[in-house]
Short mmCIF file of C-alpha atoms in Angstrom, two decimals:
data_model
loop_
_atom_site.label_atom_id
_atom_site.label_comp_id
_atom_site.label_asym_id
_atom_site.label_seq_id
_atom_site.Cartn_x
_atom_site.Cartn_y
_atom_site.Cartn_z
CA UNK A 111 39.78 124.01 -24.01
CA UNK A 112 43.15 125.33 -22.29
CA UNK A 113 45.64 125.05 -25.62
CA UNK A 114 44.48 127.52 -28.07
CA UNK A 115 46.97 127.79 -30.33
CA UNK A 116 47.46 130.85 -31.77
CA UNK A 117 48.38 131.94 -35.24
CA UNK A 118 51.11 134.83 -35.39
CA UNK A 119 48.95 136.90 -37.65
CA UNK A 120 45.46 135.97 -37.80
CA UNK A 121 44.14 134.87 -34.60
CA UNK A 122 41.00 133.50 -36.66
CA UNK A 123 42.75 130.82 -38.88
CA UNK A 124 43.38 128.69 -35.10
CA UNK A 125 39.67 128.09 -35.36
CA UNK A 126 38.83 127.90 -39.21
CA UNK A 127 38.96 124.56 -39.44
CA UNK A 128 36.62 124.16 -36.49
CA UNK A 129 34.29 126.44 -37.26
CA UNK A 130 33.89 124.98 -41.03
CA UNK A 131 32.63 121.71 -39.43
CA UNK A 132 30.06 122.86 -37.47
CA UNK A 133 26.91 121.71 -39.37
CA UNK A 134 24.32 124.15 -37.01
CA UNK A 135 22.68 121.01 -35.64
CA UNK A 136 21.55 123.55 -32.46
CA UNK A 137 22.82 120.49 -29.96
CA UNK A 138 24.55 123.44 -28.24
CA UNK A 139 21.52 125.47 -26.96
CA UNK A 140 20.53 122.33 -24.73
CA UNK A 141 21.68 120.54 -21.85
CA UNK A 142 22.21 116.97 -22.33
CA UNK A 143 18.84 115.73 -23.90
CA UNK A 144 19.27 112.92 -21.28
CA UNK A 145 19.20 114.91 -18.73
CA UNK A 146 16.86 117.57 -19.31
CA UNK A 147 13.93 116.94 -16.53
CA UNK A 148 12.32 119.86 -17.08
CA UNK A 149 12.14 122.09 -20.18
CA UNK A 150 11.92 125.35 -18.57
CA UNK A 151 15.00 124.57 -17.11
CA UNK A 152 16.81 122.91 -20.19
CA UNK A 153 18.89 125.66 -22.38
CA UNK A 154 22.24 125.78 -21.75
CA UNK A 155 23.16 128.55 -23.47
CA UNK A 156 22.54 132.19 -21.75
CA UNK A 157 23.23 134.77 -24.68
CA UNK A 158 20.96 132.68 -26.97
CA UNK A 159 18.12 131.98 -24.58
CA UNK A 160 18.16 135.58 -23.96
CA UNK A 161 18.98 137.29 -27.24
CA UNK A 162 16.90 134.77 -29.44
CA UNK A 163 19.13 135.19 -32.75
CA UNK A 164 20.97 132.74 -34.13
CA UNK A 165 24.49 134.92 -33.84
CA UNK A 166 24.01 134.31 -29.98
CA UNK A 167 23.87 130.52 -29.71
CA UNK A 168 27.27 128.65 -30.60
CA UNK A 169 26.44 127.70 -34.19
CA UNK A 170 26.07 131.41 -34.85
CA UNK A 171 29.71 132.02 -33.67
CA UNK A 172 31.20 129.44 -35.68
CA UNK A 173 29.25 131.58 -38.90
CA UNK A 174 30.46 134.80 -37.81
CA UNK A 175 33.93 133.58 -38.45
CA UNK A 176 33.36 132.12 -41.60
CA UNK A 177 31.73 134.82 -42.38
CA UNK A 178 35.17 137.15 -41.24
CA UNK A 179 37.46 134.80 -42.98
CA UNK A 180 37.05 132.80 -46.28
CA UNK A 181 40.12 130.71 -47.41
CA UNK A 182 40.27 130.42 -50.59
CA UNK A 183 43.87 130.87 -51.89
CA UNK A 184 43.61 134.27 -50.07
CA UNK A 185 42.14 135.68 -46.96
CA UNK A 186 39.02 138.12 -47.23
CA UNK A 187 36.41 139.78 -45.39
CA UNK A 188 32.97 138.92 -45.92
CA UNK A 189 31.12 140.79 -42.77
CA UNK A 190 32.94 143.44 -40.73
CA UNK A 191 33.35 143.86 -37.23
CA UNK A 192 30.41 145.94 -35.77
CA UNK A 193 28.71 147.23 -33.16
CA UNK A 194 25.88 144.27 -33.16
CA UNK A 195 28.83 141.41 -33.84
CA UNK A 196 30.18 142.89 -30.50
CA UNK A 197 27.27 142.68 -28.80
CA UNK A 198 27.12 139.32 -29.92
CA UNK A 199 30.49 137.73 -29.14
CA UNK A 200 30.58 139.82 -25.14
CA UNK A 201 27.27 138.50 -23.83
CA UNK A 202 28.67 135.43 -24.60
CA UNK A 203 29.63 134.39 -20.62
CA UNK A 204 32.51 132.13 -21.88
CA UNK A 205 30.70 129.37 -19.46
CA UNK A 206 31.36 126.63 -21.89
CA UNK A 207 27.57 125.28 -22.28
CA UNK A 208 28.43 124.54 -25.96
CA UNK A 209 31.93 123.36 -25.69
CA UNK A 210 30.92 120.27 -23.17
CA UNK A 211 28.15 119.13 -25.50
CA UNK A 212 29.79 120.15 -28.99
CA UNK A 213 33.30 118.58 -28.26
CA UNK A 214 32.28 115.26 -28.02
CA UNK A 215 31.71 114.99 -32.02
CA UNK A 216 35.29 116.54 -32.38
CA UNK A 217 33.74 120.52 -32.48
CA UNK A 218 34.88 123.06 -30.34
CA UNK A 219 32.93 126.68 -30.23
CA UNK A 220 34.39 128.01 -27.61
CA UNK A 221 38.11 128.25 -29.44
CA UNK A 222 35.93 129.80 -32.02
CA UNK A 223 34.86 132.33 -30.10
CA UNK A 224 37.54 133.01 -28.00
CA UNK A 225 39.45 133.62 -31.27
CA UNK A 226 37.04 136.14 -32.58
CA UNK A 227 37.46 138.35 -29.34
CA UNK A 228 41.18 137.91 -30.02
CA UNK A 229 40.26 139.56 -33.32
CA UNK A 230 38.52 142.30 -32.68
CA UNK A 231 41.10 142.71 -29.56
CA UNK A 232 43.56 143.38 -32.32
CA UNK A 233 41.36 144.97 -34.56
CA UNK A 234 40.38 148.39 -31.16
CA UNK A 235 36.80 147.35 -31.19
CA UNK A 236 36.44 146.05 -27.80
CA UNK A 237 34.12 147.62 -24.92
CA UNK A 238 35.04 150.70 -23.16
CA UNK A 239 34.56 149.01 -19.83
CA UNK A 240 36.97 146.29 -21.00
CA UNK A 241 39.41 148.91 -22.46
CA UNK A 242 39.45 150.18 -18.88
CA UNK A 243 39.60 146.64 -17.34
CA UNK A 244 42.85 145.68 -19.09
CA UNK A 245 44.55 148.87 -18.19
CA UNK A 246 43.33 148.65 -14.58
CA UNK A 247 45.37 145.16 -14.86
CA UNK A 248 48.28 146.36 -16.54
CA UNK A 249 48.67 149.38 -14.19
CA UNK A 250 47.78 147.78 -11.00
CA UNK A 251 47.63 143.97 -11.16
CA UNK A 252 44.05 143.58 -10.89
CA UNK A 253 40.78 144.66 -12.95
CA UNK A 254 39.57 147.16 -10.41
CA UNK A 255 42.32 149.45 -10.28
CA UNK A 256 43.13 149.54 -6.65
CA UNK A 257 46.20 149.34 -4.62
CA UNK A 258 48.31 146.63 -4.57
CA UNK A 259 48.48 146.52 -1.11
CA UNK A 260 44.67 145.76 -0.49
CA UNK A 261 45.17 142.09 -2.04
CA UNK A 262 47.16 141.58 1.50
CA UNK A 263 45.90 144.26 4.23
CA UNK A 264 43.21 141.96 5.88
CA UNK A 265 45.64 138.96 5.75
CA UNK A 266 47.33 140.17 9.28
CA UNK A 267 44.48 138.55 11.06
CA UNK A 268 44.48 135.18 9.75
CA UNK A 269 46.08 132.76 11.93
CA UNK A 270 49.63 131.29 10.24
CA UNK A 271 49.64 132.91 7.02
CA UNK A 272 53.22 133.61 6.28
CA UNK A 273 54.98 136.10 4.09
CA UNK A 274 56.76 134.48 1.27
CA UNK A 275 58.76 136.99 0.67
CA UNK A 276 60.50 136.51 3.64
CA UNK A 277 59.20 133.15 4.32
CA UNK A 278 58.83 129.45 2.44
CA UNK A 279 55.93 127.46 3.50
CA UNK A 280 54.53 124.04 1.46
CA UNK A 281 50.94 126.12 0.63
CA UNK A 282 51.14 129.19 -1.22
CA UNK A 283 47.16 130.73 -0.97
CA UNK A 284 46.79 132.26 -4.17
CA UNK A 285 44.08 135.20 -2.90
CA UNK A 286 43.50 136.62 -6.35
CA UNK A 287 41.40 139.56 -7.14
CA UNK A 288 38.08 139.53 -5.10
CA UNK A 289 39.75 141.04 -2.25
CA UNK A 290 39.73 144.26 -4.15
CA UNK A 291 36.02 144.46 -4.01
CA UNK A 292 34.41 144.40 -0.33
CA UNK A 293 31.77 142.58 -1.22
CA UNK A 294 33.60 139.97 -2.52
CA UNK A 295 36.69 139.53 0.40
CA UNK A 296 34.94 137.47 3.17
CA UNK A 297 34.92 134.53 0.47
CA UNK A 298 38.59 134.34 -0.04
CA UNK A 299 39.10 135.31 3.65
CA UNK A 300 37.24 132.42 4.97
CA UNK A 301 39.40 130.58 2.85
CA UNK A 302 42.76 131.49 4.56
CA UNK A 303 41.49 131.50 7.65
CA UNK A 304 40.24 127.64 6.87
CA UNK A 305 43.34 126.68 6.22
CA UNK A 306 45.24 128.26 9.19
CA UNK A 307 42.50 126.49 11.46
CA UNK A 308 43.80 123.08 9.73
CA UNK A 309 47.18 123.73 10.25
CA UNK A 310 48.39 123.98 6.71
CA UNK A 311 51.69 125.28 6.17
CA UNK A 312 50.76 128.33 4.13
CA UNK A 313 51.13 131.68 2.96
CA UNK A 314 50.55 134.85 0.16
CA UNK A 315 52.66 136.22 -1.93
CA UNK A 316 51.16 139.82 -0.58
CA UNK A 317 50.97 143.18 -2.75
CA UNK A 318 53.46 140.83 -5.24
CA UNK A 319 50.41 138.89 -6.40
CA UNK A 320 49.07 139.79 -9.52
CA UNK A 321 45.97 139.18 -11.38
CA UNK A 322 45.77 135.43 -12.73
CA UNK A 323 45.00 137.23 -16.23
CA UNK A 324 41.32 135.65 -16.90
CA UNK A 325 39.85 138.64 -17.87
CA UNK A 326 42.46 139.69 -20.13
CA UNK A 327 42.45 135.93 -21.90
CA UNK A 328 38.35 136.13 -22.00
CA UNK A 329 38.16 139.48 -23.93
CA UNK A 330 40.93 138.53 -26.07
CA UNK A 331 44.20 139.86 -24.83
CA UNK A 332 46.06 136.92 -25.81
CA UNK A 333 49.71 138.50 -25.45
CA UNK A 334 48.63 140.63 -22.24
CA UNK A 335 47.40 137.18 -21.14
CA UNK A 336 50.46 135.67 -21.71
CA UNK A 337 52.75 138.09 -20.63
CA UNK A 338 50.75 138.49 -16.82
CA UNK A 339 51.08 134.42 -16.38
CA UNK A 340 54.77 134.72 -17.04
CA UNK A 341 55.34 137.47 -14.30
CA UNK A 342 53.28 135.07 -12.10
CA UNK A 343 54.84 131.78 -13.06
CA UNK A 344 57.97 133.76 -12.09
CA UNK A 345 57.03 134.49 -8.60
CA UNK A 346 55.22 130.73 -8.14
CA UNK A 347 58.65 129.33 -8.56
CA UNK A 348 60.10 132.07 -6.21
CA UNK A 349 58.11 131.40 -3.48
CA UNK A 350 59.30 127.84 -3.52
CA UNK A 351 55.65 126.36 -2.81
CA UNK A 352 54.87 122.75 -3.72
CA UNK A 353 50.99 123.41 -3.68
CA UNK A 354 49.28 126.56 -5.25
CA UNK A 355 45.45 126.52 -3.31
CA UNK A 356 42.61 129.51 -4.57
CA UNK A 357 39.38 130.10 -3.35
CA UNK A 358 38.49 131.36 -6.54
CA UNK A 359 37.01 128.94 -9.42
CA UNK A 360 38.24 131.07 -12.30
CA UNK A 361 41.83 131.74 -11.03
CA UNK A 362 42.07 128.01 -10.05
CA UNK A 363 41.53 126.89 -13.98
CA UNK A 364 43.50 129.39 -15.20
CA UNK A 365 46.27 128.54 -13.09
CA UNK A 366 46.02 125.12 -13.47
CA UNK A 367 45.27 124.72 -17.26
CA UNK A 368 46.32 127.60 -18.91
CA UNK A 369 49.53 128.50 -17.30
CA UNK A 370 50.90 125.12 -18.20
CA UNK A 371 50.81 125.68 -22.17
CA UNK A 372 52.85 129.46 -20.72
CA UNK A 373 55.94 127.52 -19.06
CA UNK A 374 55.62 124.71 -21.96
CA UNK A 375 54.95 121.91 -19.99
CA UNK A 376 54.16 120.32 -16.53
CA UNK A 377 53.81 122.70 -13.83
CA UNK A 378 56.50 122.83 -10.82
CA UNK A 379 53.61 122.41 -8.74
CA UNK A 380 50.27 121.03 -7.62
CA UNK A 381 46.87 123.49 -7.75
CA UNK A 382 43.99 122.54 -5.65
CA UNK A 383 40.46 124.79 -5.53
CA UNK A 384 39.98 125.00 -1.61
CA UNK A 385 36.95 122.51 -2.47
CA UNK A 386 39.45 120.16 -3.54
CA UNK A 387 41.72 120.98 0.00
CA UNK A 388 38.83 120.49 2.18
CA UNK A 389 37.88 117.30 0.58
CA UNK A 390 40.78 115.60 1.21
CA UNK A 391 41.20 116.85 4.64
CA UNK A 392 37.71 115.12 5.09
CA UNK A 393 38.49 111.89 3.47
CA UNK A 394 41.37 111.99 5.71
CA UNK A 395 39.17 112.08 8.98
CA UNK A 396 41.31 115.31 9.65
CA UNK A 397 38.09 117.78 9.18
CA UNK A 398 34.71 117.43 11.04
CA UNK A 399 32.45 120.08 10.84
CA UNK A 400 29.27 121.26 13.32
CA UNK A 401 25.68 121.38 12.57
CA UNK A 402 24.89 124.69 10.97
CA UNK A 403 23.26 127.34 13.49
CA UNK A 404 19.37 127.90 12.73
CA UNK A 405 20.71 131.56 11.74
CA UNK A 406 22.83 130.55 8.94
CA UNK A 407 19.88 129.82 6.73
CA UNK A 408 17.45 130.70 8.90
CA UNK A 409 16.10 127.36 9.21
CA UNK A 410 16.92 124.38 11.87
CA UNK A 411 16.77 122.06 8.65
CA UNK A 412 17.85 124.02 5.54
CA UNK A 413 17.17 122.82 1.90
CA UNK A 414 20.49 123.87 0.31
CA UNK A 415 21.33 123.38 -3.49
CA UNK A 416 24.94 124.07 -5.08
CA UNK A 417 25.51 125.91 -8.39
CA UNK A 418 28.53 124.63 -10.26
CA UNK A 419 30.93 127.51 -11.30
CA UNK A 420 32.06 127.46 -14.64
CA UNK A 421 35.06 127.85 -14.35
CA UNK A 422 35.18 124.45 -11.60
CA UNK A 423 32.66 122.60 -12.97
CA UNK A 424 32.93 122.66 -17.21
CA UNK A 425 36.11 123.83 -17.84
CA UNK A 426 38.04 121.34 -15.02
CA UNK A 427 35.84 119.00 -14.14
CA UNK A 428 35.55 119.44 -10.71
CA UNK A 429 32.14 118.23 -9.54
CA UNK A 430 32.17 116.20 -6.12
CA UNK A 431 34.97 117.54 -4.00
CA UNK A 432 32.33 120.76 -3.12
CA UNK A 433 29.27 118.16 -2.98
CA UNK A 434 31.58 115.73 -0.79
CA UNK A 435 31.83 119.14 1.57
CA UNK A 436 28.41 119.62 1.90
CA UNK A 437 26.96 116.29 2.06
CA UNK A 438 29.60 116.01 4.96
CA UNK A 439 27.44 118.93 6.93
CA UNK A 440 24.35 117.43 9.27
CA UNK A 441 21.53 118.98 9.13
CA UNK A 442 21.20 119.96 6.07
CA UNK A 443 19.32 118.64 3.39
CA UNK A 444 20.50 118.78 0.44
CA UNK A 445 18.95 118.96 -3.38
CA UNK A 446 20.48 118.89 -7.43
CA UNK A 447 18.85 121.55 -9.52
CA UNK A 448 17.78 120.62 -13.05
CA UNK A 449 20.87 121.92 -14.71
CA UNK A 450 24.05 120.60 -12.98
CA UNK A 451 27.32 119.64 -12.94
CA UNK A 452 28.53 119.54 -16.53
CA UNK A 453 25.16 120.66 -17.96
CA UNK A 454 25.01 124.08 -15.11
CA UNK A 455 23.64 127.19 -15.87
CA UNK A 456 26.64 130.33 -15.57
CA UNK A 457 25.89 132.98 -12.51
CA UNK A 458 26.10 135.24 -15.91
CA UNK A 459 29.28 137.03 -14.61
CA UNK A 460 31.78 135.90 -17.23
CA UNK A 461 35.65 135.32 -16.41
CA UNK A 462 36.87 137.51 -14.01
CA UNK A 463 33.83 139.79 -14.31
CA UNK A 464 33.77 140.42 -17.60
CA UNK A 465 30.38 140.03 -19.00
CA UNK A 466 28.77 141.87 -15.74
CA UNK A 467 31.72 144.88 -16.30
CA UNK A 468 29.65 145.53 -20.21
CA UNK A 469 26.24 144.39 -19.37
CA UNK A 470 24.97 144.05 -16.27
CA UNK A 471 22.06 144.52 -16.70
CA UNK A 472 21.91 141.31 -18.91
CA UNK A 473 24.37 139.94 -16.20
CA UNK A 474 21.77 140.06 -13.65
CA UNK A 475 19.42 138.46 -15.98
CA UNK A 476 21.30 135.61 -16.48
CA UNK A 477 22.15 134.74 -12.59
CA UNK A 478 18.31 135.67 -11.44
CA UNK A 479 17.32 132.23 -14.08
CA UNK A 480 19.65 130.14 -11.87
CA UNK A 481 17.89 131.74 -8.70
CA UNK A 482 14.76 130.39 -10.21
CA UNK A 483 15.91 127.60 -10.91
CA UNK A 484 16.74 126.60 -7.14
CA UNK A 485 13.33 127.76 -6.18
CA UNK A 486 11.71 125.91 -8.93
CA UNK A 487 13.63 122.88 -7.03
CA UNK A 488 12.14 124.00 -3.14
CA UNK A 489 16.11 125.14 -2.31
CA UNK A 490 16.18 128.14 0.53
CA UNK A 491 19.75 128.48 -0.36
CA UNK A 492 22.66 128.33 -2.66
CA UNK A 493 25.95 127.31 -2.18
CA UNK A 494 28.57 127.62 -4.65
CA UNK A 495 32.48 128.03 -4.99
CA UNK A 496 33.30 131.38 -6.69
CA UNK A 497 33.05 134.55 -5.24
CA UNK A 498 32.05 135.61 -8.51
CA UNK A 499 29.32 133.55 -8.79
CA UNK A 500 28.33 134.05 -4.80
CA UNK A 501 28.36 138.28 -5.90
CA UNK A 502 26.45 137.61 -8.85
CA UNK A 503 23.70 135.48 -7.61
CA UNK A 504 23.09 136.87 -4.09
CA UNK A 505 22.33 140.09 -5.77
CA UNK A 506 19.91 138.46 -8.05
CA UNK A 507 18.46 136.45 -4.78
CA UNK A 508 16.78 139.30 -2.81
CA UNK A 509 16.41 138.53 0.63
CA UNK A 510 14.46 135.18 -0.07
CA UNK A 511 16.80 132.80 -1.28
CA UNK A 512 20.64 132.78 0.82
CA UNK A 513 23.38 132.86 -1.33
CA UNK A 514 26.78 131.81 0.40
CA UNK A 515 30.12 130.82 -0.40
CA UNK A 516 31.34 127.13 0.17
CA UNK A 517 34.71 128.15 2.01
CA UNK A 518 32.08 130.73 4.07
CA UNK A 519 29.81 127.72 4.80
CA UNK A 520 32.92 125.61 6.31
CA UNK A 521 34.50 128.43 7.95
CA UNK A 522 31.55 129.05 9.77
CA UNK A 523 31.39 125.02 10.86
CA UNK A 524 35.07 124.22 11.23
#
């Protein structure tokens, strides 16, 4: 999924073959049939489940591409990019649910979706909230348009955090854009505190750090993504760090998978999500977790479930490390939701919040569906491993279901 080869003139041509091979079997609508335990929670595609028309399912996206491009000795246009087409393309959260179902039979619906978005971007038909996000990233290095200093100001109180503009460290903690929003900041702060508490030799790029570029890539600004990725790779190289750790699932997926293509080969550093780092410490006996206090979940023995972020789960196949962390916590009952691991349901935010920025009511509905699933398995709390997932799910949960990022959980138990 990370190697999206691009045609110099028409991005649609990169996916023409895979779109033509879609037989419209409809399997992309559901989780793996062998894993269905509850029909209420058997769909995997949020936009198709919500809007129900063919163009909203993965198979419909292939039909759209076939309509936009017909190769008969020349390129001709059969349909136009219009408001309804844009709605169908951008209510897709790029969760890769259809991809994991179809890739086993050699098809790549996610590649088709991103290709059409690149075409929409080149035609100048992207949505106003997305235009604002892209402008902010270009001008300030983050989607929110905040001052660069906000990325690192809170780090001054984190034990052991170095400024890699002045010092060297083994680990570069890639903060990501979450701290620019106060409601997302605590997850990144907790991850940084854990690195300090566990004695990691780490530091950050401070105000010099830029967005990983996931929103640019998901919206369709391929060239903008390549530019910011190249700038980040240069900064990473100058830092001299051997490992990059991040608490954001979106950042992790992009840095680990997409940057290889920009670098033109293997990266000079290892990329770890904070759950992988924590799981490794637990395996080595270097981390012990206390029992959660009763006020953390409002129960002496809480029933907790885990939400797989799409970028951490389906995209990068990191399923067990966060579960290893949760299973290491005494006094907590862990239960899986009906849709989990590769069959997980999206939180609704989209890559870097791009879906939520354009369609907040729809994004809230997607998150609400996930909370209903957590309630259906009797969970009173949802743990996740991405600040965007935490934010989206917490907004939908209300007062009766606690939502917490795994880094915040561990920080409270170390």
